[in-house]
Short mmCIF file of N, CA and C in Angstrom, two decimals:
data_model
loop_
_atom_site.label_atom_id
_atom_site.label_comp_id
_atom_site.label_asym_id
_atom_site.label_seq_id
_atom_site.Cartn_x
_atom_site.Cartn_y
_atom_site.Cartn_z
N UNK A 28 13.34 -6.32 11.12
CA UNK A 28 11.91 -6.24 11.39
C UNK A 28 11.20 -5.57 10.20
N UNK A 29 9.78 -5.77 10.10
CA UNK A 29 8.81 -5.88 9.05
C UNK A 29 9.09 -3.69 8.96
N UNK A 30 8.88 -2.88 9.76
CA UNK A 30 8.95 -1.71 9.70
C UNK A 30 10.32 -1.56 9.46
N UNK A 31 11.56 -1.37 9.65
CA UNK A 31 12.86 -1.16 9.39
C UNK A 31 12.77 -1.42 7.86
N UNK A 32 12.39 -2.37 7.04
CA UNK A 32 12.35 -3.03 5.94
C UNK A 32 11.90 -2.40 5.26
N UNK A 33 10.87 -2.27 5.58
CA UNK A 33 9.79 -0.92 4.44
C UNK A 33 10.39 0.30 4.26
N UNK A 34 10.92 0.70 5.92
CA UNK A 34 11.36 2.29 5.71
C UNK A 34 12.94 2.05 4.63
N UNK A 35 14.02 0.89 4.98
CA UNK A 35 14.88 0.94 3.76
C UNK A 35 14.33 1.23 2.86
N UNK A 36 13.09 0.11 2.16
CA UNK A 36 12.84 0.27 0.55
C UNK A 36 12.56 1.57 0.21
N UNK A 37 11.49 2.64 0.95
CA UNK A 37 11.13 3.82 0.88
C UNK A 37 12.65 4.24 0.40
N UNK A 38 13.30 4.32 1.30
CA UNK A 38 14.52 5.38 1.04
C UNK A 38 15.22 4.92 -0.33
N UNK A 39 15.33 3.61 -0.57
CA UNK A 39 15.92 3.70 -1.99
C UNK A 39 15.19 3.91 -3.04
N UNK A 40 13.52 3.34 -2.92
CA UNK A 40 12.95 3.87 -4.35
C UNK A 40 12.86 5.19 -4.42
N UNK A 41 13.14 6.23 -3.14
CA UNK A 41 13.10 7.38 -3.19
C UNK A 41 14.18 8.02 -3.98
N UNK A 42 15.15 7.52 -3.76
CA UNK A 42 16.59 7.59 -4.43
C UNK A 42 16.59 7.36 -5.93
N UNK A 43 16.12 6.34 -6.35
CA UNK A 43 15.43 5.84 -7.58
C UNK A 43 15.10 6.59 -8.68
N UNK A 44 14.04 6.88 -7.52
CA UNK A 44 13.27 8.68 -8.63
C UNK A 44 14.20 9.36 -8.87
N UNK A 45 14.61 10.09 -7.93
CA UNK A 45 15.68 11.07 -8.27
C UNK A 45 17.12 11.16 -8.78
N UNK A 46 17.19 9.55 -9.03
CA UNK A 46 18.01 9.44 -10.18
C UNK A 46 17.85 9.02 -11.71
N UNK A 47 16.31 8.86 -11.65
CA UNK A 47 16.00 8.51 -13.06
C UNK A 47 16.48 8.65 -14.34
N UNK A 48 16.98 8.03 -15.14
CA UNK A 48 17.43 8.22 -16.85
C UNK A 48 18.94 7.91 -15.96
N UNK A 49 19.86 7.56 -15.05
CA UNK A 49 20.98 7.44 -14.66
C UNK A 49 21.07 6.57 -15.72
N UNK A 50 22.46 6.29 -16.51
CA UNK A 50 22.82 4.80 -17.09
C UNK A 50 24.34 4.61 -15.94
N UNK A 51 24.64 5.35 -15.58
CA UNK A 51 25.74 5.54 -14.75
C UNK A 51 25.70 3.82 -13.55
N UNK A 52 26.74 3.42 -14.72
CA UNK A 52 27.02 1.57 -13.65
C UNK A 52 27.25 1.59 -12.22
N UNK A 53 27.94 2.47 -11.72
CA UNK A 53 27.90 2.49 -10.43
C UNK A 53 27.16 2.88 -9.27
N UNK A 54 25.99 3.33 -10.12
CA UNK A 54 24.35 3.15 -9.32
C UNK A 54 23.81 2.07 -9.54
N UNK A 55 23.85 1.50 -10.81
CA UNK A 55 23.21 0.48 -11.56
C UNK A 55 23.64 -1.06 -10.99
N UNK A 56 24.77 -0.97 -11.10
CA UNK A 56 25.65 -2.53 -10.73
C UNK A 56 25.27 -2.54 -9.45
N UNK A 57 25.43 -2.35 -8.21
CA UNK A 57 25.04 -2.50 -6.64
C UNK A 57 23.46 -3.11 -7.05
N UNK A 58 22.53 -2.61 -7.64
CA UNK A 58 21.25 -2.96 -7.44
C UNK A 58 21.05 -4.06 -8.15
N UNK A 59 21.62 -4.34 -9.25
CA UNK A 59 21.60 -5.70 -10.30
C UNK A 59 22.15 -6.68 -9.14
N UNK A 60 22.87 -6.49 -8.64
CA UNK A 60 24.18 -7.45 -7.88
C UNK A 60 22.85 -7.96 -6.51
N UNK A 61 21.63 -7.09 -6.52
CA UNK A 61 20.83 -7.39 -5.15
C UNK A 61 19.68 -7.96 -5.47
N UNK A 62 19.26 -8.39 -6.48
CA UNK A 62 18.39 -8.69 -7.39
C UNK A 62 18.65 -10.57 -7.14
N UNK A 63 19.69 -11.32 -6.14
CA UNK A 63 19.62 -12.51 -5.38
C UNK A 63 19.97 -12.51 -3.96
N UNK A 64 19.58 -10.98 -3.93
CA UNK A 64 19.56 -11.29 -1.86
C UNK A 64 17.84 -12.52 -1.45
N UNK A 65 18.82 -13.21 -0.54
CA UNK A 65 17.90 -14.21 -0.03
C UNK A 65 16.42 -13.72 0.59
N UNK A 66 16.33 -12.18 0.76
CA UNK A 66 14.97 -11.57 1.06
C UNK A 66 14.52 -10.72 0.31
N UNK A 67 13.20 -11.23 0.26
CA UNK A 67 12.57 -11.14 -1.35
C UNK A 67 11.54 -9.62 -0.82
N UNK A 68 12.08 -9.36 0.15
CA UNK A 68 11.87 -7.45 0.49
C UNK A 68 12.65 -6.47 -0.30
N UNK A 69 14.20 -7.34 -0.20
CA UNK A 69 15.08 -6.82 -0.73
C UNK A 69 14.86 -7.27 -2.77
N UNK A 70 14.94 -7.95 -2.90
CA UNK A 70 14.60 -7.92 -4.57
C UNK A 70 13.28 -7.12 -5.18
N UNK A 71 12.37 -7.34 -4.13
CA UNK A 71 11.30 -6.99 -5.01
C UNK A 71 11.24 -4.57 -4.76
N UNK A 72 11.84 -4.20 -3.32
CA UNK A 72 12.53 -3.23 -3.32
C UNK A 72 13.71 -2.75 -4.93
N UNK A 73 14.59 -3.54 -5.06
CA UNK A 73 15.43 -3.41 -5.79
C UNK A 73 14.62 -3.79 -7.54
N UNK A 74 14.33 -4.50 -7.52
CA UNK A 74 13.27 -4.32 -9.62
C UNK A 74 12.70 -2.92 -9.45
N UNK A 75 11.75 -2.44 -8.34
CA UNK A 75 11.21 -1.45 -8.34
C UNK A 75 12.23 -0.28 -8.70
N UNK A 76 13.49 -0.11 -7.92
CA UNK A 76 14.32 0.82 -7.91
C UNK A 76 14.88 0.93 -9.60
N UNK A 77 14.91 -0.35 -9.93
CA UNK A 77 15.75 0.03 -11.21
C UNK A 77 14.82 0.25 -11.98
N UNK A 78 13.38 -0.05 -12.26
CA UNK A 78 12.46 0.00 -12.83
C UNK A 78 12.69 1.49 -13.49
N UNK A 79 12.48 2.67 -11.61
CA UNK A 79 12.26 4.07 -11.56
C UNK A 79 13.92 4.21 -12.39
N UNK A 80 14.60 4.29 -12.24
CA UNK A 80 16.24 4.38 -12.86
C UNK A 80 15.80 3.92 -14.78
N UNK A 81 15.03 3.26 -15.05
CA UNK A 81 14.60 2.99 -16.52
C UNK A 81 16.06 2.94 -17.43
N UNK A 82 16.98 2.68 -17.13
CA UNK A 82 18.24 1.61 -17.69
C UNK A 82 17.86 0.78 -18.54
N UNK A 83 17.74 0.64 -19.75
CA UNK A 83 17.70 -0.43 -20.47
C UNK A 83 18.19 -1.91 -20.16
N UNK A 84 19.68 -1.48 -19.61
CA UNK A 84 20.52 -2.58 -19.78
C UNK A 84 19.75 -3.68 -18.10
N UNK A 85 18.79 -3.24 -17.54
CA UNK A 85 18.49 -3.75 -16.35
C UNK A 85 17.54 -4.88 -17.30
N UNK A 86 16.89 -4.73 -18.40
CA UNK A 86 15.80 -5.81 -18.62
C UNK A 86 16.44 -7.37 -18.54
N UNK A 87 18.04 -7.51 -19.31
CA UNK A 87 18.49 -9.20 -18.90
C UNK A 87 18.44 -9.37 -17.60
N UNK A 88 18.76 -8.52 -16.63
CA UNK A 88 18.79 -8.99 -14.96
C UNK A 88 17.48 -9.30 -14.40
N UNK A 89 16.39 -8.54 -14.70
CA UNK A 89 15.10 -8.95 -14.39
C UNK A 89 13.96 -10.21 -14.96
N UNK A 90 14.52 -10.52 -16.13
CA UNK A 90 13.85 -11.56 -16.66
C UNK A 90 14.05 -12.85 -16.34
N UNK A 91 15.16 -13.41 -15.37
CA UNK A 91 14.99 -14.43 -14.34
C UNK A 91 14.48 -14.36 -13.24
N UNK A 92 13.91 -13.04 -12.50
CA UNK A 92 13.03 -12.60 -11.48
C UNK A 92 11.51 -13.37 -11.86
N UNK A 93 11.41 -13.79 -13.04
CA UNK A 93 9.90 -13.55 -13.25
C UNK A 93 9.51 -15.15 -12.73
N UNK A 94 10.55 -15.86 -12.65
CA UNK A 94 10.82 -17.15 -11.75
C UNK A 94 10.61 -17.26 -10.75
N UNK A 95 11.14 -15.72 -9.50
CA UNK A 95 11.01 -15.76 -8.25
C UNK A 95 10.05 -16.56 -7.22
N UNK A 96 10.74 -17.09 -6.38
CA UNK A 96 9.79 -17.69 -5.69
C UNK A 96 8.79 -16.96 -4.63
N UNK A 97 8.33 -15.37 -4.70
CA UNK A 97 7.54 -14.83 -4.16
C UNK A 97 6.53 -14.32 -5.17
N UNK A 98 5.48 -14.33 -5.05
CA UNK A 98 5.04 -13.52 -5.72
C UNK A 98 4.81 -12.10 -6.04
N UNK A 99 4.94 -11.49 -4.81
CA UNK A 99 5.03 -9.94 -4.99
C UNK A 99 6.26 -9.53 -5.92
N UNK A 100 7.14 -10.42 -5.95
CA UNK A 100 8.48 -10.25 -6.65
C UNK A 100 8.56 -10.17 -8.10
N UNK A 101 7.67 -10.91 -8.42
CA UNK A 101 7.05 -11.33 -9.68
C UNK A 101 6.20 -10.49 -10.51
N UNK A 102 5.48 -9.74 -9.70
CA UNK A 102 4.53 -8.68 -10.13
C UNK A 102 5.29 -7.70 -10.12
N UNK A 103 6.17 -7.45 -8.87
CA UNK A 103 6.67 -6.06 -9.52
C UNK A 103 7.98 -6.26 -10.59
N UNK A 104 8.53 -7.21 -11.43
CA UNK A 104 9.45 -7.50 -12.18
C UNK A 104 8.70 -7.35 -13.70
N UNK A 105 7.52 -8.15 -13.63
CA UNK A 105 6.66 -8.00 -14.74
C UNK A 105 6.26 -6.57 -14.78
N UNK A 106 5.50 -5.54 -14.09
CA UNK A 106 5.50 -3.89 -13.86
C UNK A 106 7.05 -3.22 -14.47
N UNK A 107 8.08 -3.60 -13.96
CA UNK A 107 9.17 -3.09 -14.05
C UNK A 107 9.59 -3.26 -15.56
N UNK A 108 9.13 -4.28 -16.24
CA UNK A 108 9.72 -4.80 -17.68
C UNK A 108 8.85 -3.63 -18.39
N UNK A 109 7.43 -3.70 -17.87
CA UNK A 109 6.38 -2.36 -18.74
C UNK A 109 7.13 -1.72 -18.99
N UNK A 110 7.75 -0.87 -17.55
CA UNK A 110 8.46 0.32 -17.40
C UNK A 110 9.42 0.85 -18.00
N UNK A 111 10.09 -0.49 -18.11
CA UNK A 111 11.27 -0.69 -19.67
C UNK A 111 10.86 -0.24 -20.85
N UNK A 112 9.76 -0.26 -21.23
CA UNK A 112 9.28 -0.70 -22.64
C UNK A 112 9.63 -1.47 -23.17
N UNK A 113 10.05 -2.76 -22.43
CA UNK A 113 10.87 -4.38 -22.60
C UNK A 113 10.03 -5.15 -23.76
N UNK A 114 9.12 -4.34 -24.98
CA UNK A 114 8.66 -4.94 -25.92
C UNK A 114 9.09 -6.85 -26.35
N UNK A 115 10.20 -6.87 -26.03
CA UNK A 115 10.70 -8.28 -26.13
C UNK A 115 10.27 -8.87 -25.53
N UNK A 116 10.34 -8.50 -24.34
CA UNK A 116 10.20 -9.58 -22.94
C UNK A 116 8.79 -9.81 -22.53
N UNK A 117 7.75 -9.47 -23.80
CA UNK A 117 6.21 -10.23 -23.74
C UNK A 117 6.11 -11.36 -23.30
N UNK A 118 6.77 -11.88 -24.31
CA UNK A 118 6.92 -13.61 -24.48
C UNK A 118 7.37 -14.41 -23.13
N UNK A 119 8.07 -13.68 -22.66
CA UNK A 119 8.77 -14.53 -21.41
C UNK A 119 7.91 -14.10 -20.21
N UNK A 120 7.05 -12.60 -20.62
CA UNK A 120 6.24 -12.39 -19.40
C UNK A 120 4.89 -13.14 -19.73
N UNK A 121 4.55 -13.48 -20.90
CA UNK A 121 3.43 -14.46 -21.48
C UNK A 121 3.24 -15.92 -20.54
N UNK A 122 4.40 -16.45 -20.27
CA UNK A 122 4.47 -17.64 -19.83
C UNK A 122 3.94 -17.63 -17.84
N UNK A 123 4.08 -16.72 -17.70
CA UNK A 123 3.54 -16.78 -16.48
C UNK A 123 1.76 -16.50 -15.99
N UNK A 124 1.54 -17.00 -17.53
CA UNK A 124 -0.26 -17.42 -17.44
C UNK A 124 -0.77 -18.53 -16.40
N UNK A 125 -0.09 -19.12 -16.18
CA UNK A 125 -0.28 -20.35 -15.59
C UNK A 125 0.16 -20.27 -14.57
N UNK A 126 0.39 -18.92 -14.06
CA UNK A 126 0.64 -19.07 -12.23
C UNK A 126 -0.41 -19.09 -11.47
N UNK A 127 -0.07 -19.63 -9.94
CA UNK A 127 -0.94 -19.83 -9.07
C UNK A 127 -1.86 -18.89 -8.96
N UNK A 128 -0.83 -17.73 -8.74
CA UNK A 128 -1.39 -16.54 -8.12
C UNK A 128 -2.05 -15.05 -8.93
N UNK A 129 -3.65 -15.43 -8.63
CA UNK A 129 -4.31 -14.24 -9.64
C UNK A 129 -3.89 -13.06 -10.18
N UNK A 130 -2.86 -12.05 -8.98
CA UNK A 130 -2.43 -10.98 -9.46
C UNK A 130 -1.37 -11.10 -10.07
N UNK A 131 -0.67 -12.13 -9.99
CA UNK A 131 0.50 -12.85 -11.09
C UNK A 131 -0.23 -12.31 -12.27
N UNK A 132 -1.26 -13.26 -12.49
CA UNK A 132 -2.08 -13.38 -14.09
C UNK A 132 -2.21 -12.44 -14.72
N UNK A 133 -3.17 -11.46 -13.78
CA UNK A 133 -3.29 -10.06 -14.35
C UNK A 133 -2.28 -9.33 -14.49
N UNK A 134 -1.22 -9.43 -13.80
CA UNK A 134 0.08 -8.73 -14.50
C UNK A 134 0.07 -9.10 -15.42
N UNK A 135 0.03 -10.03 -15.60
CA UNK A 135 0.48 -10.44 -16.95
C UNK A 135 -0.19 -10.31 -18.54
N UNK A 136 -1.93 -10.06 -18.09
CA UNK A 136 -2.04 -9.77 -19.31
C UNK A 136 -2.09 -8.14 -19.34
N UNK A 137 -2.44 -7.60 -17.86
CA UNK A 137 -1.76 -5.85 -18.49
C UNK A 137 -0.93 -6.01 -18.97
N UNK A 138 -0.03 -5.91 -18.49
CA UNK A 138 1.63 -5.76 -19.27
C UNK A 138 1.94 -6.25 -20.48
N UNK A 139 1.28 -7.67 -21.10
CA UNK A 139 1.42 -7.88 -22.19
C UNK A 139 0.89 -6.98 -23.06
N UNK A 140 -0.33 -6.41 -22.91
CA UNK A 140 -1.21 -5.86 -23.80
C UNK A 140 -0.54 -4.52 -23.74
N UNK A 141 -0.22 -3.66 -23.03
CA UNK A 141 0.52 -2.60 -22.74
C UNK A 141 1.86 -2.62 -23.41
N UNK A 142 2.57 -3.62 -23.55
CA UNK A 142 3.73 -3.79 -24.26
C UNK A 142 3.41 -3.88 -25.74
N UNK A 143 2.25 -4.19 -26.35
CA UNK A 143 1.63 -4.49 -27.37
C UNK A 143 2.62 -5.38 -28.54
N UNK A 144 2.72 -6.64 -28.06
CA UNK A 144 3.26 -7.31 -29.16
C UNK A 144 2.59 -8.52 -29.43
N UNK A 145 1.76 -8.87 -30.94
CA UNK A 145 1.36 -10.01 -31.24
C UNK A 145 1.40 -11.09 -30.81
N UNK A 146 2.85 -11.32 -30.65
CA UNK A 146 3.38 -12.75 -30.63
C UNK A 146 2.19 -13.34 -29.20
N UNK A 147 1.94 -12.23 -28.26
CA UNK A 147 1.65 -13.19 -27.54
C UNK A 147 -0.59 -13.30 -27.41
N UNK A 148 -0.58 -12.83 -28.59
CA UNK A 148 -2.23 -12.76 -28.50
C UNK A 148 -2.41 -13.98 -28.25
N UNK A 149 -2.05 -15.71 -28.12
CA UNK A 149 -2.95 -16.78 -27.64
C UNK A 149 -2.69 -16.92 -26.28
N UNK A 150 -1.52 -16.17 -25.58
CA UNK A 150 -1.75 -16.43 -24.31
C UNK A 150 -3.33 -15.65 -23.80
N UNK A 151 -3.32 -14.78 -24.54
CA UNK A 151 -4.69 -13.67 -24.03
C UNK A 151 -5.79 -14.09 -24.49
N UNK A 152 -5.97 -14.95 -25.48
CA UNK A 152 -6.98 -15.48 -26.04
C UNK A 152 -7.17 -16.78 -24.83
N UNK A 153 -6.34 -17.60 -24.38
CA UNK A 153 -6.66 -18.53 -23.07
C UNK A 153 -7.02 -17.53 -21.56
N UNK A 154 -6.92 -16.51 -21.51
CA UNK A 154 -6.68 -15.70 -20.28
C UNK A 154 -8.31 -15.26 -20.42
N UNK A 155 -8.98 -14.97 -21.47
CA UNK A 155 -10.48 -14.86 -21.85
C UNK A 155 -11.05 -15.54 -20.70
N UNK A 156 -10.76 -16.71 -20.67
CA UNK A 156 -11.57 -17.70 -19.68
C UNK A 156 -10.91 -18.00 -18.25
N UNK A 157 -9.97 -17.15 -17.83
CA UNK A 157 -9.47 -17.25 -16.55
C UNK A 157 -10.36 -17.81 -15.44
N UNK A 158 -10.24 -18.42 -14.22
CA UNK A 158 -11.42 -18.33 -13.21
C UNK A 158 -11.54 -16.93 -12.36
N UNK A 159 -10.46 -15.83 -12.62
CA UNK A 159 -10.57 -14.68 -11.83
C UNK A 159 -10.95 -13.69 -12.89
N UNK A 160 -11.94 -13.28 -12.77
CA UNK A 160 -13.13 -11.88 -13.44
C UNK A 160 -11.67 -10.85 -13.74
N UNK A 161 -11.09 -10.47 -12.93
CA UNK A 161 -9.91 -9.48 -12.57
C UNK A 161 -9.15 -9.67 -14.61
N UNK A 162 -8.83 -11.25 -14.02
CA UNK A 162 -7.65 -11.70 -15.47
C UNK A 162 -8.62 -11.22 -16.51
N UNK A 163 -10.02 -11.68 -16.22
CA UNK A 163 -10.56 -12.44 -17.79
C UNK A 163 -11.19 -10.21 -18.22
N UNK A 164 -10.82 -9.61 -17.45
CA UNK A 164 -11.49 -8.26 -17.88
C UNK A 164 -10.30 -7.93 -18.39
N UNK A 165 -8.89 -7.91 -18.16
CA UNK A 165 -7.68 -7.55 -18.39
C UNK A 165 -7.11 -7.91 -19.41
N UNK A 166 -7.78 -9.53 -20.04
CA UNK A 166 -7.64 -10.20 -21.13
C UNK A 166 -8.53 -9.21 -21.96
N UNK A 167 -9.13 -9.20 -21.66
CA UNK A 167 -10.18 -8.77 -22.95
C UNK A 167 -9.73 -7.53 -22.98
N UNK A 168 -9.36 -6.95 -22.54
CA UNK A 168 -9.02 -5.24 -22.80
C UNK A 168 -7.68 -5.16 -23.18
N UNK A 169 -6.79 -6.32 -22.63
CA UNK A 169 -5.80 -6.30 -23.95
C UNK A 169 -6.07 -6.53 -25.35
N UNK A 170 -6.37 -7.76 -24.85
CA UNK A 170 -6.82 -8.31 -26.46
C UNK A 170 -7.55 -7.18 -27.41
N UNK A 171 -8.41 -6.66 -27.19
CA UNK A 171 -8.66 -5.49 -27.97
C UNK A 171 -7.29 -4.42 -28.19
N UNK A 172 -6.53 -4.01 -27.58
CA UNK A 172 -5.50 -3.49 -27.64
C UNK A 172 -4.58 -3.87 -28.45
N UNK A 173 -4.21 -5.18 -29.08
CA UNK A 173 -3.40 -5.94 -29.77
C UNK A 173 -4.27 -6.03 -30.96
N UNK A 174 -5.65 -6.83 -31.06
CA UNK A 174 -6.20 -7.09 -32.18
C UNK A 174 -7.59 -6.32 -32.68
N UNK A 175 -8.10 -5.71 -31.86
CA UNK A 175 -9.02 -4.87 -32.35
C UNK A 175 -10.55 -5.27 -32.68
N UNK A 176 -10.61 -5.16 -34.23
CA UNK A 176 -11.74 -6.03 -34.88
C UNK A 176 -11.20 -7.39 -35.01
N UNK A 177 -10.24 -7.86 -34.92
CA UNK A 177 -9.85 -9.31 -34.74
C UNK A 177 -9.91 -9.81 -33.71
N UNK A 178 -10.71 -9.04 -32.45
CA UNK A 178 -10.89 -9.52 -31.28
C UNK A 178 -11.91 -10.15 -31.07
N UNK A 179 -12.63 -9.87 -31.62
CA UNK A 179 -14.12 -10.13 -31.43
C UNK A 179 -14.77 -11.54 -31.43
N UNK A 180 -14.28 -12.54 -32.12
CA UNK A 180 -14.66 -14.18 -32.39
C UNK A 180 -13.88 -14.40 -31.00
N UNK A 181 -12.50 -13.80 -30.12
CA UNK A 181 -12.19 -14.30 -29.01
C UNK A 181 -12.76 -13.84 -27.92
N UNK A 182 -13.55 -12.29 -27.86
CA UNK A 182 -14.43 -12.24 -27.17
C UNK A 182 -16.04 -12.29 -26.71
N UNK A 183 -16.45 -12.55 -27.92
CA UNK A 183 -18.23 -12.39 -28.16
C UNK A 183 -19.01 -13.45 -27.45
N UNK A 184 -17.88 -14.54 -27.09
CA UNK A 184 -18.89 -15.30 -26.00
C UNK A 184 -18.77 -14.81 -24.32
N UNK A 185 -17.96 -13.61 -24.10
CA UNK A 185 -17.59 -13.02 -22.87
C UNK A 185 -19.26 -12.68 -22.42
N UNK A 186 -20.27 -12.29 -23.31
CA UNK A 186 -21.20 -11.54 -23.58
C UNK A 186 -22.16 -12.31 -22.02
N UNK A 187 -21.90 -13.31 -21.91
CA UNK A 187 -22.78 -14.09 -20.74
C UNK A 187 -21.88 -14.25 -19.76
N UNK A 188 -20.51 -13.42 -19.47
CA UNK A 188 -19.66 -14.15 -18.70
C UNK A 188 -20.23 -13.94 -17.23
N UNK A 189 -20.04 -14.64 -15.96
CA UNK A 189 -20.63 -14.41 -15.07
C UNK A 189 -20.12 -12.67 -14.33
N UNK A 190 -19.06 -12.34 -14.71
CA UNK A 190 -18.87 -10.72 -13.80
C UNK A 190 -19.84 -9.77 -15.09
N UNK A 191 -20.14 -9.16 -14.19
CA UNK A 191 -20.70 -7.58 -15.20
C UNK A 191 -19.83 -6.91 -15.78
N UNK A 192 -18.06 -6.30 -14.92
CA UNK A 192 -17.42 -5.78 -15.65
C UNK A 192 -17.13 -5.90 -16.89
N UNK A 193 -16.71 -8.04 -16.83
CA UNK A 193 -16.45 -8.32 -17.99
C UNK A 193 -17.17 -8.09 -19.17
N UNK A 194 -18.57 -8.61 -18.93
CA UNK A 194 -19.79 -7.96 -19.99
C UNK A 194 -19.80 -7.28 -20.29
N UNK A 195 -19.84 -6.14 -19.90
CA UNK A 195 -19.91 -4.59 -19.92
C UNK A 195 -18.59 -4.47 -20.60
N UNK A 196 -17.17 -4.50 -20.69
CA UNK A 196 -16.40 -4.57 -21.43
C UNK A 196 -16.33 -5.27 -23.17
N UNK A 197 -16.82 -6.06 -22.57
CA UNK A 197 -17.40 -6.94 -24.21
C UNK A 197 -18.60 -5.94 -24.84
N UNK A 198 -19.05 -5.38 -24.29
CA UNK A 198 -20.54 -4.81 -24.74
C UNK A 198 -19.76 -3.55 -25.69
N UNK A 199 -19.08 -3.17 -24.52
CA UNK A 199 -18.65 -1.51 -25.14
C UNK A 199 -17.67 -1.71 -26.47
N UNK A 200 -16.49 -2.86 -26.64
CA UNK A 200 -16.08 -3.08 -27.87
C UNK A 200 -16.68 -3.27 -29.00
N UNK A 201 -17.57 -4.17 -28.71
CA UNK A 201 -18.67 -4.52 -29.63
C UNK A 201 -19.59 -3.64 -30.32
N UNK A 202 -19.91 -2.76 -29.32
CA UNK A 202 -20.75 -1.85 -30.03
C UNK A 202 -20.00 -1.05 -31.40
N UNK A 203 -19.03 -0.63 -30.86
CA UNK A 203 -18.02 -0.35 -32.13
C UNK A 203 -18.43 -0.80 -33.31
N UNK A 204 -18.43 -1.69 -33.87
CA UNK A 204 -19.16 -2.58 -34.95
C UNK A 204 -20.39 -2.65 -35.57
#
C-alpha cells in the first residue's frame, strides 16, 4: 500500500544521509542491484538513496534510469547525477529535452546548467522557446550560467516572451551590458 511505501523510502533515504561519503560496496551493491525493481517507488526511493551516499561509482548505474518509464524516476536520476557532480553525464541528461513531461524538461535544463558543461549549450538554446514558462526561465538562467555575454543573441528575443518571470529574467541579464 501507497503509505507502507513511503514510510520504507523515508527509512532508507534516512539511512542514506547517515551514511553519506560511504564507498563501502556492501551498502552500495544492494541499492545498484534495486535500481530494476519492477516498482518505480522502489527505484526512484533507491537513485535518491545513492544520490545522498554520493559514490561516484553509482553515476554508470543511473544513467540508464534516465530512460525510465516513470517520470518521477527520471527527475530524481537527473537530481541525483547533479548530486554526483556527474559533469559528464550533461550530454546524456541533455537528451531528455524532448520529453513529454514539463518537470522532466526543467530538470533538465537545471541540472545541465548546474553541471556547467558547454557541450550542451544548443540543447538550452532550443529550451529558450519551450511551451512551459517553468523550462523557458530555467533555460535562460542556465544559459547565462554556461555562456554569459554569449547569451544574449539566444536570449534578447525572451524580452516579449509571454511569462513576466521570463522577461524579468532577460531584463536583469541584460542590464549587465
Amino acid at each position: 500500500d501507497w503509505q507502507q511505501s513511503q514510510k520504507a523510502a523515508r527509512y532508507i533515504r534516512e539511512y542514506a544521509k547517515r551514511l553519506r561519503g560511504n564507498t563501502e560496496l556492501d551498502v552500495i551493491k544492494p541499492l545498484q542491484e534495486a535500481l530494476i525493481d519492477e516498482n518505480w517507488v522502489v527505484r526512484w526511493t533507491v537513485v535518491e538513496a545513492l544520490a545522498w551516499l554520493k559514490n561516484p561509482s553509482t553515476e554508470e548505474h543511473l544513467i540508464p534510469l534516465l530512460t525510465d518509464t516513470n517520470w518521477i524516476v527520471r527527475v530524481a536520476v537527473i537530481r541525483a547525477l547533479v548530486e554526483l557532480d556527474a559533469y559528464h553525464s550533461a550530454v546524456s541528461i541533455a537528451h531528455l529535452i524532448q520529453d513529454s513531461q514539463n518537470a522532466v524538461r526543467e530538470a533538465v535544463v537545471e541540472a545541465v546548467g548546474i553541471l556547467n558543461n558547454p557541450d550542451v549549450l544548443p540543447t538550452l538554446k532550443k529550451a529558450v522557446d519551450d511551451d512551459d514558462a517553468f523550462v523557458r526561465l530555467a533555460a535562460i538562467q542556465s544559459i547565462i550560467t554556461l555562456a554569459d555575454e554569449e547569451a544574449i543573441p539566444f536570449i534578447i528575443h525572451k524580452l516579449s516572451d509571454s511569462n513576466s518571470h521570463v522577461r524579468w529574467a532577460t531584463i536583469q541579464h541584460l542590464a549587465k551590458y
